Backbone as CSV, one residue per row, in Angstrom:
resi,resn,N_x,N_y,N_z,CA_x,CA_y,CA_z,C_x,C_y,C_z
1,MET,10.788,-17.441,-19.981,10.653,-17.275,-18.520,9.480,-18.103,-18.020
2,SER,9.707,-18.893,-16.985,8.664,-19.732,-16.420,8.239,-19.171,-15.061
3,LEU,6.987,-18.738,-14.974,6.450,-18.181,-13.738,5.470,-19.192,-13.153
4,GLU,5.851,-19.799,-12.039,5.083,-20.916,-11.486,4.030,-20.441,-10.500
5,ASN,2.800,-20.901,-10.704,1.735,-20.657,-9.739,1.847,-21.682,-8.618
6,LYS,2.031,-21.210,-7.393,2.274,-22.110,-6.268,1.066,-22.209,-5.328
7,GLU,-0.114,-22.008,-5.854,-1.316,-22.160,-5.026,-1.384,-23.566,-4.435
8,GLY,-1.723,-23.641,-3.156,-1.803,-24.918,-2.456,-0.503,-25.331,-1.787
9,GLN,0.576,-24.594,-2.039,1.866,-24.908,-1.432,2.163,-23.976,-0.262
10,ASN,3.073,-24.413,0.602,3.531,-23.558,1.692,4.473,-22.483,1.145
11,VAL,4.483,-21.330,1.793,5.442,-20.301,1.395,6.856,-20.797,1.718
12,PRO,7.851,-20.386,0.952,9.232,-20.802,1.241,9.677,-20.296,2.611
13,GLU,10.465,-21.085,3.291,10.991,-20.690,4.604,12.348,-20.028,4.413
14,VAL,12.406,-18.735,4.659,13.658,-17.986,4.562,13.743,-17.003,5.730
15,HIS,14.915,-16.414,5.891,15.118,-15.357,6.874,15.145,-14.001,6.149
16,PHE,14.451,-13.044,6.713,14.436,-11.686,6.180,15.101,-10.742,7.169
17,ILE,15.873,-9.809,6.670,16.416,-8.724,7.501,15.712,-7.443,7.081
18,ILE,15.034,-6.813,8.033,14.280,-5.604,7.734,14.713,-4.481,8.662
19,ARG,14.203,-3.281,8.386,14.445,-2.119,9.245,13.100,-1.632,9.764
20,GLU,12.995,-1.486,11.068,11.804,-0.930,11.701,12.237,0.085,12.733
21,SER,11.728,1.304,12.601,12.051,2.383,13.538,13.556,2.580,13.666
22,GLY,14.258,2.443,12.545,15.694,2.685,12.538,16.533,1.546,13.068
23,GLU,15.923,0.395,13.322,16.662,-0.745,13.864,16.539,-1.949,12.931
24,PHE,17.609,-2.763,12.893,17.561,-4.002,12.129,16.765,-5.048,12.903
25,LYS,16.046,-5.872,12.156,15.243,-6.927,12.763,15.237,-8.124,11.820
26,THR,15.368,-9.325,12.380,15.336,-10.540,11.578,14.012,-11.260,11.781
27,LEU,13.370,-11.604,10.686,12.102,-12.327,10.714,12.212,-13.557,9.825
28,THR,11.452,-14.578,10.155,11.374,-15.764,9.306,10.010,-15.805,8.625
29,SER,9.899,-16.674,7.646,8.607,-16.856,6.992,7.565,-17.322,8.003
30,THR,7.991,-18.149,8.949,7.066,-18.607,9.989,6.550,-17.434,10.805
31,ASP,7.439,-16.512,11.164,7.022,-15.318,11.910,5.951,-14.540,11.152
32,LEU,6.113,-14.440,9.849,5.250,-13.591,9.040,3.910,-14.229,8.707
33,PHE,3.907,-15.566,8.518,2.724,-16.186,7.929,1.993,-17.210,8.808
34,LYS,2.671,-17.800,9.784,2.022,-18.859,10.557,0.860,-18.315,11.374
35,GLY,-0.287,-18.957,11.253,-1.456,-18.584,12.030,-2.065,-17.258,11.628
36,LYS,-1.722,-16.762,10.442,-2.196,-15.449,10.010,-2.770,-15.515,8.600
37,LYS,-3.581,-14.526,8.303,-4.103,-14.326,6.953,-3.388,-13.100,6.385
38,VAL,-2.579,-13.317,5.368,-1.673,-12.276,4.889,-1.838,-12.070,3.384
39,VAL,-1.868,-10.821,2.990,-1.782,-10.472,1.566,-0.377,-9.948,1.310
40,LEU,0.311,-10.544,0.366,1.644,-10.084,-0.033,1.606,-9.684,-1.497
41,PHE,2.169,-8.517,-1.798,2.351,-8.148,-3.193,3.829,-7.839,-3.408
42,ALA,4.347,-8.337,-4.513,5.770,-8.181,-4.828,5.904,-7.346,-6.090
43,LEU,6.969,-6.556,-6.130,7.150,-5.636,-7.254,8.626,-5.497,-7.595
44,PRO,8.919,-4.965,-8.778,10.314,-4.939,-9.249,11.261,-4.056,-8.461
45,GLY,10.778,-2.901,-7.954,11.727,-2.049,-7.264,11.108,-0.846,-6.594
46,ALA,11.651,-0.506,-5.432,11.234,0.699,-4.720,11.511,1.931,-5.562
47,TYR,10.668,2.916,-5.404,10.810,4.229,-6.064,10.603,4.186,-7.577
48,THR,10.255,3.047,-8.135,9.997,2.983,-9.572,8.575,3.463,-9.862
49,PRO,8.307,3.935,-11.094,7.060,4.663,-11.368,5.768,3.944,-11.004
50,THR,5.500,2.771,-11.578,4.235,2.077,-11.310,4.129,1.677,-9.850
51,CYS,5.240,1.254,-9.282,5.244,0.814,-7.878,4.891,1.966,-6.940
52,SER,5.408,3.156,-7.235,5.216,4.312,-6.362,3.900,5.039,-6.613
53,SER,3.432,5.032,-7.855,2.244,5.810,-8.188,0.958,5.038,-7.981
54,THR,1.020,3.711,-8.071,-0.209,2.926,-8.067,-0.172,1.712,-7.151
55,HIS,0.834,0.846,-7.344,0.802,-0.460,-6.685,0.787,-0.332,-5.161
56,LEU,1.829,0.272,-4.603,1.909,0.438,-3.152,0.828,1.372,-2.600
57,PRO,0.607,2.553,-3.179,-0.391,3.462,-2.592,-1.790,2.874,-2.490
58,ARG,-2.199,2.118,-3.501,-3.571,1.588,-3.474,-3.736,0.523,-2.399
59,TYR,-2.741,-0.318,-2.188,-2.832,-1.282,-1.084,-2.916,-0.540,0.252
60,ASN,-2.159,0.528,0.378,-2.205,1.317,1.612,-3.593,1.937,1.802
61,GLU,-4.186,2.446,0.718,-5.510,3.064,0.789,-6.592,2.054,1.175
62,LEU,-6.462,0.824,0.709,-7.494,-0.187,0.936,-7.246,-1.038,2.179
63,ALA,-6.271,-0.648,2.987,-5.904,-1.467,4.155,-7.087,-1.735,5.068
64,SER,-7.913,-0.726,5.317,-9.053,-0.923,6.221,-10.056,-1.907,5.632
65,ALA,-10.219,-1.896,4.307,-11.131,-2.838,3.657,-10.594,-4.261,3.764
66,PHE,-9.278,-4.429,3.617,-8.675,-5.751,3.780,-8.838,-6.239,5.224
67,LYS,-8.693,-5.333,6.174,-8.835,-5.713,7.582,-10.227,-6.254,7.857
68,LYS,-11.234,-5.651,7.239,-12.618,-6.113,7.422,-12.800,-7.529,6.887
69,GLU,-11.953,-7.928,5.953,-12.032,-9.283,5.396,-11.130,-10.257,6.142
70,GLY,-10.644,-9.850,7.305,-9.863,-10.741,8.152,-8.383,-10.810,7.856
71,VAL,-7.888,-9.903,7.025,-6.451,-9.894,6.704,-5.679,-9.273,7.859
72,ASP,-4.696,-10.008,8.364,-3.896,-9.539,9.502,-2.814,-8.554,9.078
73,HIS,-2.158,-8.830,7.941,-1.061,-7.974,7.486,-1.074,-7.869,5.967
74,ILE,-0.618,-6.724,5.482,-0.348,-6.542,4.061,1.151,-6.306,3.924
75,ILE,1.797,-7.098,3.098,3.246,-7.040,2.960,3.614,-6.614,1.544
76,CYS,4.515,-5.660,1.463,5.101,-5.253,0.177,6.520,-5.805,0.127
77,LEU,6.801,-6.652,-0.853,8.112,-7.286,-0.969,8.820,-6.828,-2.231
78,SER,10.105,-6.524,-2.087,10.926,-6.169,-3.245,12.363,-6.587,-2.987
79,VAL,13.084,-6.861,-4.065,14.501,-7.199,-3.951,15.290,-5.891,-3.862
80,ASN,15.139,-5.258,-2.729,15.894,-4.048,-2.372,16.426,-4.240,-0.967
81,ASP,17.418,-3.437,-0.583,17.976,-3.592,0.754,17.042,-2.981,1.798
82,PRO,17.230,-3.331,3.076,16.327,-2.860,4.136,16.266,-1.345,4.271
83,PHE,17.376,-0.659,4.041,17.373,0.804,4.132,16.441,1.416,3.093
84,VAL,16.532,0.903,1.872,15.705,1.426,0.784,14.229,1.180,1.069
85,MET,13.886,-0.018,1.512,12.478,-0.339,1.765,11.915,0.502,2.911
86,GLU,12.720,0.711,3.955,12.262,1.535,5.074,12.043,2.981,4.620
87,SER,12.985,3.519,3.866,12.875,4.908,3.405,11.707,5.080,2.442
88,TRP,11.538,4.126,1.545,10.436,4.203,0.581,9.085,4.178,1.295
89,GLY,8.960,3.311,2.291,7.713,3.245,3.045,7.392,4.566,3.729
90,LYS,8.422,5.221,4.275,8.218,6.519,4.921,7.828,7.582,3.896
91,ASP,8.523,7.597,2.762,8.232,8.583,1.723,6.807,8.426,1.195
92,GLN,6.348,7.190,1.135,5.006,6.902,0.623,3.926,7.019,1.712
93,GLU,4.376,7.256,2.955,3.452,7.304,4.098,2.593,6.035,4.129
94,ALA,3.252,4.908,3.886,2.559,3.619,3.817,2.526,2.972,5.200
95,GLU,1.853,3.655,6.121,1.840,3.186,7.506,1.070,1.886,7.697
96,ASN,0.261,1.497,6.702,-0.539,0.278,6.829,0.125,-0.941,6.196
97,ILE,1.318,-0.754,5.667,1.988,-1.812,4.918,3.305,-2.192,5.588
98,MET,3.579,-3.498,5.680,4.891,-3.956,6.119,5.820,-3.976,4.920
99,MET,6.900,-3.225,4.993,7.860,-3.146,3.890,8.922,-4.227,4.095
100,LEU,8.900,-5.236,3.247,9.735,-6.418,3.437,10.857,-6.464,2.402
101,SER,12.073,-6.438,2.897,13.253,-6.494,2.035,13.647,-7.950,1.771
102,ASP,13.638,-8.307,0.505,14.170,-9.598,0.068,15.512,-9.318,-0.604
103,GLY,16.417,-8.759,0.187,17.647,-8.176,-0.339,18.477,-9.085,-1.214
104,ASN,18.558,-10.367,-0.861,19.353,-11.308,-1.646,18.510,-12.085,-2.655
105,GLY,17.220,-11.804,-2.685,16.336,-12.472,-3.638,16.038,-13.917,-3.311
106,GLN,16.304,-14.343,-2.064,16.111,-15.754,-1.715,14.643,-16.167,-1.771
107,PHE,13.774,-15.339,-1.198,12.352,-15.669,-1.201,11.820,-15.675,-2.638
108,SER,12.174,-14.641,-3.391,11.699,-14.534,-4.774,12.173,-15.716,-5.611
109,GLU,13.420,-16.147,-5.387,13.957,-17.280,-6.135,13.197,-18.559,-5.813
110,LYS,12.938,-18.788,-4.520,12.217,-19.994,-4.122,10.751,-19.962,-4.564
111,MET,10.229,-18.755,-4.754,8.872,-18.621,-5.279,8.831,-18.801,-6.794
112,GLY,10.005,-18.877,-7.430,10.052,-18.968,-8.884,9.746,-17.642,-9.550
113,MET,9.972,-16.530,-8.826,9.613,-15.208,-9.308,10.819,-14.282,-9.463
114,LEU,12.026,-14.817,-9.329,13.220,-13.999,-9.496,13.566,-13.926,-10.979
115,VAL,13.620,-12.715,-11.508,13.871,-12.537,-12.937,15.096,-11.641,-13.127
116,ASP,15.732,-11.786,-14.282,16.939,-11.034,-14.589,16.591,-9.791,-15.407
117,LYS,16.778,-8.633,-14.804,16.539,-7.375,-15.501,17.852,-6.610,-15.722
118,SER,18.916,-7.375,-15.947,20.230,-6.765,-16.149,20.266,-5.877,-17.386
119,ASP,19.377,-6.142,-18.341,19.390,-5.359,-19.576,19.021,-3.901,-19.337
120,ILE,18.341,-3.631,-18.218,18.008,-2.240,-17.884,18.737,-1.784,-16.619
121,GLY,19.744,-2.559,-16.203,20.580,-2.163,-15.079,20.010,-2.471,-13.705
122,PHE,18.967,-3.298,-13.627,18.333,-3.616,-12.346,18.922,-4.859,-11.690
123,GLY,19.600,-5.717,-12.465,20.065,-6.973,-11.914,18.903,-7.922,-11.683
124,LYS,18.998,-8.770,-10.646,17.936,-9.734,-10.328,16.844,-9.025,-9.512
125,ARG,15.613,-9.161,-9.948,14.461,-8.538,-9.286,13.295,-9.512,-9.221
126,SER,12.292,-9.160,-8.417,11.085,-9.972,-8.359,10.165,-9.611,-9.513
127,TRP,9.509,-10.631,-10.076,8.411,-10.373,-10.995,7.250,-9.807,-10.187
128,ARG,6.380,-9.068,-10.834,5.252,-8.451,-10.133,4.118,-9.473,-9.967
129,TYR,3.692,-9.667,-8.720,2.587,-10.588,-8.436,1.992,-10.246,-7.068
130,SER,0.855,-10.856,-6.768,0.286,-10.754,-5.424,-0.201,-12.137,-5.027
131,MET,-0.313,-12.351,-3.731,-0.822,-13.645,-3.267,-1.491,-13.512,-1.909
132,LEU,-2.424,-14.418,-1.671,-3.089,-14.548,-0.380,-2.523,-15.777,0.311
133,VAL,-2.041,-15.594,1.523,-1.434,-16.683,2.287,-2.218,-16.864,3.583
134,GLU,-2.693,-18.081,3.808,-3.479,-18.381,5.005,-2.791,-19.482,5.798
135,ASN,-2.329,-19.105,6.997,-1.585,-20.016,7.871,-0.412,-20.658,7.126
136,GLY,0.300,-19.854,6.363,1.490,-20.332,5.679,1.258,-20.997,4.340
137,VAL,-0.020,-21.180,3.947,-0.345,-21.843,2.677,-0.812,-20.797,1.668
138,ILE,-0.271,-20.856,0.472,-0.664,-19.927,-0.594,-2.000,-20.381,-1.168
139,THR,-3.042,-19.601,-0.954,-4.372,-19.997,-1.409,-4.788,-19.311,-2.710
140,LYS,-4.113,-18.216,-3.064,-4.425,-17.540,-4.317,-3.222,-16.729,-4.773
141,MET,-2.944,-16.777,-6.087,-1.892,-15.952,-6.661,-2.417,-15.217,-7.897
142,PHE,-2.027,-13.964,-8.004,-2.279,-13.182,-9.213,-0.914,-12.805,-9.785
143,ILE,-0.544,-13.448,-10.871,0.777,-13.276,-11.459,0.639,-12.476,-12.751
144,GLU,1.425,-11.419,-12.869,1.357,-10.617,-14.077,1.794,-11.449,-15.290
145,PRO,1.163,-11.215,-16.441,1.481,-12.014,-17.625,2.922,-11.819,-18.077
146,ASP,3.452,-12.861,-18.690,4.829,-12.842,-19.191,4.867,-12.050,-20.489
147,LYS,5.030,-10.741,-20.325,5.102,-9.829,-21.463,6.345,-8.966,-21.321
148,PRO,6.816,-8.377,-22.391,7.943,-7.448,-22.285,7.584,-6.253,-21.411
149,GLY,8.578,-5.669,-20.779,8.344,-4.491,-19.946,7.902,-4.867,-18.545
150,ASP,6.991,-4.102,-18.020,6.541,-4.276,-16.635,5.015,-4.285,-16.586
151,PRO,4.387,-5.398,-16.997,2.916,-5.436,-17.014,2.332,-5.285,-15.615
152,PHE,1.210,-4.587,-15.542,0.513,-4.381,-14.267,-0.985,-4.485,-14.540
153,GLU,-1.486,-5.720,-14.518,-2.864,-5.987,-14.901,-3.684,-6.700,-13.836
154,VAL,-3.062,-7.542,-13.007,-3.845,-8.398,-12.118,-3.394,-8.398,-10.659
155,SER,-2.223,-7.832,-10.367,-1.701,-7.910,-8.990,-2.071,-6.697,-8.157
156,ASP,-2.985,-5.883,-8.647,-3.389,-4.661,-7.951,-4.257,-4.970,-6.737
157,ALA,-4.408,-3.972,-5.885,-5.140,-4.137,-4.628,-6.620,-4.411,-4.853
158,ASP,-7.231,-3.755,-5.828,-8.665,-3.939,-6.058,-8.985,-5.352,-6.514
159,THR,-8.119,-5.939,-7.325,-8.335,-7.319,-7.768,-8.272,-8.277,-6.586
160,MET,-7.300,-8.080,-5.695,-7.192,-8.949,-4.525,-8.388,-8.771,-3.596
161,LEU,-8.814,-7.531,-3.377,-9.972,-7.285,-2.513,-11.222,-7.926,-3.104
162,ASN,-11.385,-7.844,-4.415,-12.532,-8.459,-5.072,-12.504,-9.975,-4.927
163,HIS,-11.318,-10.560,-4.925,-11.196,-12.004,-4.700,-11.673,-12.365,-3.294
164,LEU,-11.280,-11.554,-2.327,-11.667,-11.835,-0.948,-13.167,-11.666,-0.742
165,ASN,-13.721,-10.637,-1.356,-15.152,-10.366,-1.210,-15.612,-9.481,-2.361
166,PRO,-16.320,-10.053,-3.350,-16.781,-9.253,-4.489,-17.704,-8.103,-4.092
167,ARG,-18.255,-8.161,-2.893,-19.171,-7.113,-2.438,-18.482,-6.090,-1.525
168,ALA,-17.204,-6.256,-1.316,-16.482,-5.341,-0.422,-16.500,-3.928,-0.995
169,LYS,-16.704,-2.964,-0.120,-16.741,-1.566,-0.523,-15.420,-0.887,-0.158
170,PRO,-14.707,-0.374,-1.159,-13.472,0.359,-0.855,-13.779,1.591,-0.013
171,PRO,-12.860,1.996,0.846,-13.078,3.213,1.637,-13.149,4.438,0.739
172,LYS,-13.798,5.468,1.227,-13.912,6.710,0.469,-12.535,7.355,0.305
173,ALA,-12.342,7.989,-0.851,-11.104,8.712,-1.108,-11.246,10.129,-0.561
174,ILE,-10.459,10.443,0.457,-10.603,11.727,1.158,-9.287,12.496,1.128
175,SER,-9.368,13.757,0.737,-8.221,14.658,0.794,-8.618,15.903,1.563
176,ILE,-7.678,16.427,2.338,-7.966,17.621,3.132,-6.805,18.605,3.011
177,PHE,-7.129,19.829,2.592,-6.145,20.909,2.542,-6.073,21.545,3.931
178,THR,-4.856,21.679,4.468,-4.683,22.250,5.807,-3.557,23.276,5.801
179,ARG,-3.450,23.979,6.923,-2.349,24.917,7.140,-1.801,24.656,8.544
180,PRO,-0.480,24.660,8.737,0.078,24.422,10.083,-0.495,25.393,11.107
181,GLY,-0.865,24.843,12.273,-1.378,25.655,13.369,-2.845,26.013,13.270
182,CYS,-3.534,25.549,12.266,-4.958,25.876,12.071,-5.823,25.000,12.973
183,PRO,-6.540,25.583,13.953,-7.361,24.783,14.874,-8.540,24.102,14.174
184,TYR,-9.100,24.742,13.148,-10.213,24.134,12.424,-9.746,22.923,11.612
185,CYS,-8.508,22.986,11.142,-7.929,21.842,10.433,-7.761,20.659,11.389
186,ILE,-7.286,20.946,12.585,-7.110,19.899,13.595,-8.450,19.255,13.915
187,LYS,-9.477,20.091,14.063,-10.822,19.574,14.364,-11.321,18.677,13.232
188,ALA,-11.141,19.111,11.985,-11.604,18.325,10.851,-10.893,16.970,10.795
189,LYS,-9.590,16.986,11.033,-8.843,15.729,11.013,-9.281,14.810,12.154
190,ASP,-9.526,15.398,13.316,-9.998,14.598,14.448,-11.358,13.983,14.160
191,ASP,-12.237,14.744,13.495,-13.563,14.219,13.154,-13.459,13.051,12.174
192,LEU,-12.565,13.175,11.191,-12.375,12.087,10.234,-11.834,10.843,10.936
193,LYS,-10.865,11.043,11.814,-10.290,9.910,12.547,-11.317,9.258,13.447
194,ALA,-12.186,10.075,14.067,-13.209,9.542,14.965,-14.187,8.636,14.228
195,HIS,-14.355,8.893,12.931,-15.244,8.060,12.117,-14.473,6.946,11.401
196,GLY,-13.214,6.770,11.757,-12.410,5.699,11.167,-12.091,5.909,9.710
197,LEU,-12.032,7.177,9.285,-11.799,7.495,7.877,-10.350,7.931,7.651
198,GLN,-9.688,7.286,6.705,-8.334,7.675,6.343,-8.387,8.824,5.349
199,PHE,-7.354,9.635,5.352,-7.349,10.793,4.471,-5.935,11.156,4.057
200,ASN,-5.866,11.855,2.945,-4.602,12.383,2.455,-4.551,13.861,2.793
201,GLU,-3.567,14.268,3.595,-3.449,15.661,4.020,-2.519,16.423,3.080
202,ILE,-2.988,17.556,2.571,-2.203,18.411,1.687,-1.947,19.718,2.431
203,VAL,-0.717,19.922,2.847,-0.371,21.050,3.710,0.069,22.249,2.870
204,LEU,-0.594,23.388,3.072,-0.216,24.601,2.354,1.169,25.066,2.805
205,GLY,1.965,25.482,1.843,3.330,25.901,2.146,4.316,24.763,2.133
206,LYS,3.808,23.526,2.134,4.682,22.359,2.092,4.383,21.518,0.853
207,ASP,3.130,21.115,0.719,2.738,20.261,-0.395,2.172,21.043,-1.576
208,THR,1.640,22.215,-1.298,1.073,23.035,-2.358,1.007,24.489,-1.897
209,SER,0.474,25.366,-2.752,0.451,26.798,-2.445,-0.969,27.301,-2.239
210,ASN,-1.086,28.524,-1.694,-2.399,29.148,-1.511,-3.102,29.343,-2.852
211,SER,-2.345,29.721,-3.879,-2.954,29.938,-5.185,-3.490,28.632,-5.767
212,ALA,-2.786,27.526,-5.509,-3.270,26.230,-5.981,-4.565,25.853,-5.275
213,LEU,-4.634,26.126,-3.970,-5.854,25.861,-3.220,-7.029,26.618,-3.823
214,PHE,-6.824,27.899,-4.111,-7.911,28.728,-4.648,-8.321,28.261,-6.045
215,SER,-7.347,27.885,-6.844,-7.663,27.450,-8.206,-8.454,26.147,-8.208
216,ILE,-8.260,25.313,-7.187,-8.938,24.020,-7.119,-10.306,24.149,-6.448
217,THR,-10.381,24.966,-5.372,-11.594,25.008,-4.555,-12.368,26.315,-4.657
218,ALA,-11.766,27.358,-5.236,-12.354,28.713,-5.243,-12.520,29.232,-3.820
219,GLN,-11.720,28.691,-2.901,-11.738,29.100,-1.503,-10.309,29.422,-1.071
220,SER,-10.193,30.339,-0.108,-8.868,30.674,0.410,-8.687,30.211,1.849
221,LYS,-9.779,29.805,2.486,-9.712,29.358,3.873,-9.497,27.851,3.939
222,VAL,-8.907,27.432,5.038,-8.726,26.002,5.303,-9.410,25.659,6.631
223,PRO,-9.776,24.386,6.779,-9.555,23.279,5.853,-10.544,23.285,4.698
224,GLN,-10.177,22.561,3.658,-11.081,22.243,2.557,-10.990,20.741,2.333
225,VAL,-12.147,20.086,2.415,-12.185,18.628,2.381,-12.874,18.138,1.107
226,PHE,-12.222,17.188,0.441,-12.812,16.502,-0.705,-13.087,15.050,-0.315
227,ILE,-14.266,14.550,-0.667,-14.597,13.140,-0.442,-15.113,12.553,-1.746
228,ASP,-14.395,11.551,-2.240,-14.717,10.923,-3.530,-14.881,11.970,-4.627
229,GLY,-13.985,12.955,-4.614,-13.973,13.966,-5.659,-14.931,15.119,-5.452
230,GLU,-15.772,15.051,-4.423,-16.743,16.113,-4.148,-16.186,17.059,-3.083
231,LEU,-16.253,18.362,-3.353,-15.813,19.346,-2.369,-16.867,19.480,-1.283
232,ILE,-16.495,19.069,-0.074,-17.412,19.174,1.066,-17.313,20.560,1.676
233,GLY,-16.088,21.077,1.835,-15.880,22.402,2.398,-15.073,22.350,3.669
234,GLY,-15.376,23.291,4.593,-14.620,23.429,5.830,-15.076,22.492,6.928
235,SER,-14.589,22.747,8.144,-14.841,21.832,9.261,-16.316,21.749,9.633
236,ASP,-17.044,22.877,9.558,-18.470,22.850,9.898,-19.262,22.009,8.895
237,LYS,-18.970,22.193,7.607,-19.664,21.407,6.586,-19.290,19.937,6.656
238,LEU,-18.034,19.666,7.015,-17.611,18.285,7.188,-18.383,17.648,8.341
239,GLU,-18.548,18.381,9.433,-19.272,17.865,10.587,-20.697,17.486,10.199
240,LYS,-21.357,18.343,9.408,-22.722,18.065,8.965,-22.745,16.846,8.030
241,TYR,-21.733,16.762,7.158,-21.659,15.620,6.241,-21.532,14.316,7.028
242,LEU,-20.640,14.297,8.006,-20.408,13.087,8.775,-21.608,12.717,9.637
243,ALA,-22.387,13.730,10.052,-23.573,13.488,10.880,-24.642,12.713,10.119
244,LYS,-24.585,12.799,8.787,-25.558,12.066,7.968,-25.310,10.569,7.977
């Protein structure tokens, strides 16, 4: 398998059909890349383990850090149909990522990244890689090594962010346990948003149980906020933390 590094070249010009807000939309490579600074990462398939657990979520988490480095868009590309990419993006709550369907594999083929995974029933798929595109020109590529299986060593979000700025600070990892209708939970979320902080909301009765909350926090009241693994506590303690 020959995986070509295309740094210094223009991105291939193709037409993409995507789904946004339940509607079909056609975009060209020019629409996506001209006059913009774009990070694109490509992966073998929606809903697959590494793609769902690590690759896509981490780019979504670091979106604000990429924005500080002048990145206009972060694109996730896969050889899946538009319905699958739209649904996967919703399931992953990847609101900071453009989910781009390369349904026929045209872009991946022209990039030299279309590989045959028929032996595992996948058919033609994209090899895993990431790239930085500036005004339509590929200025950096991180291509996973040609190894058996599905290597994931260099196309991750942290590697790309480090390329853009070795001193860039990733945003804090924040999780908040909430309960529907809880006014203190609403206040805590509003305070986090007011400080430009993204968070993962864990809703009791939907995402987890009261007993799980108690086993993790030794608390039964909500909200309970964790920041970088540290239990901050409820809305009042969060307010004091943010005031610092």
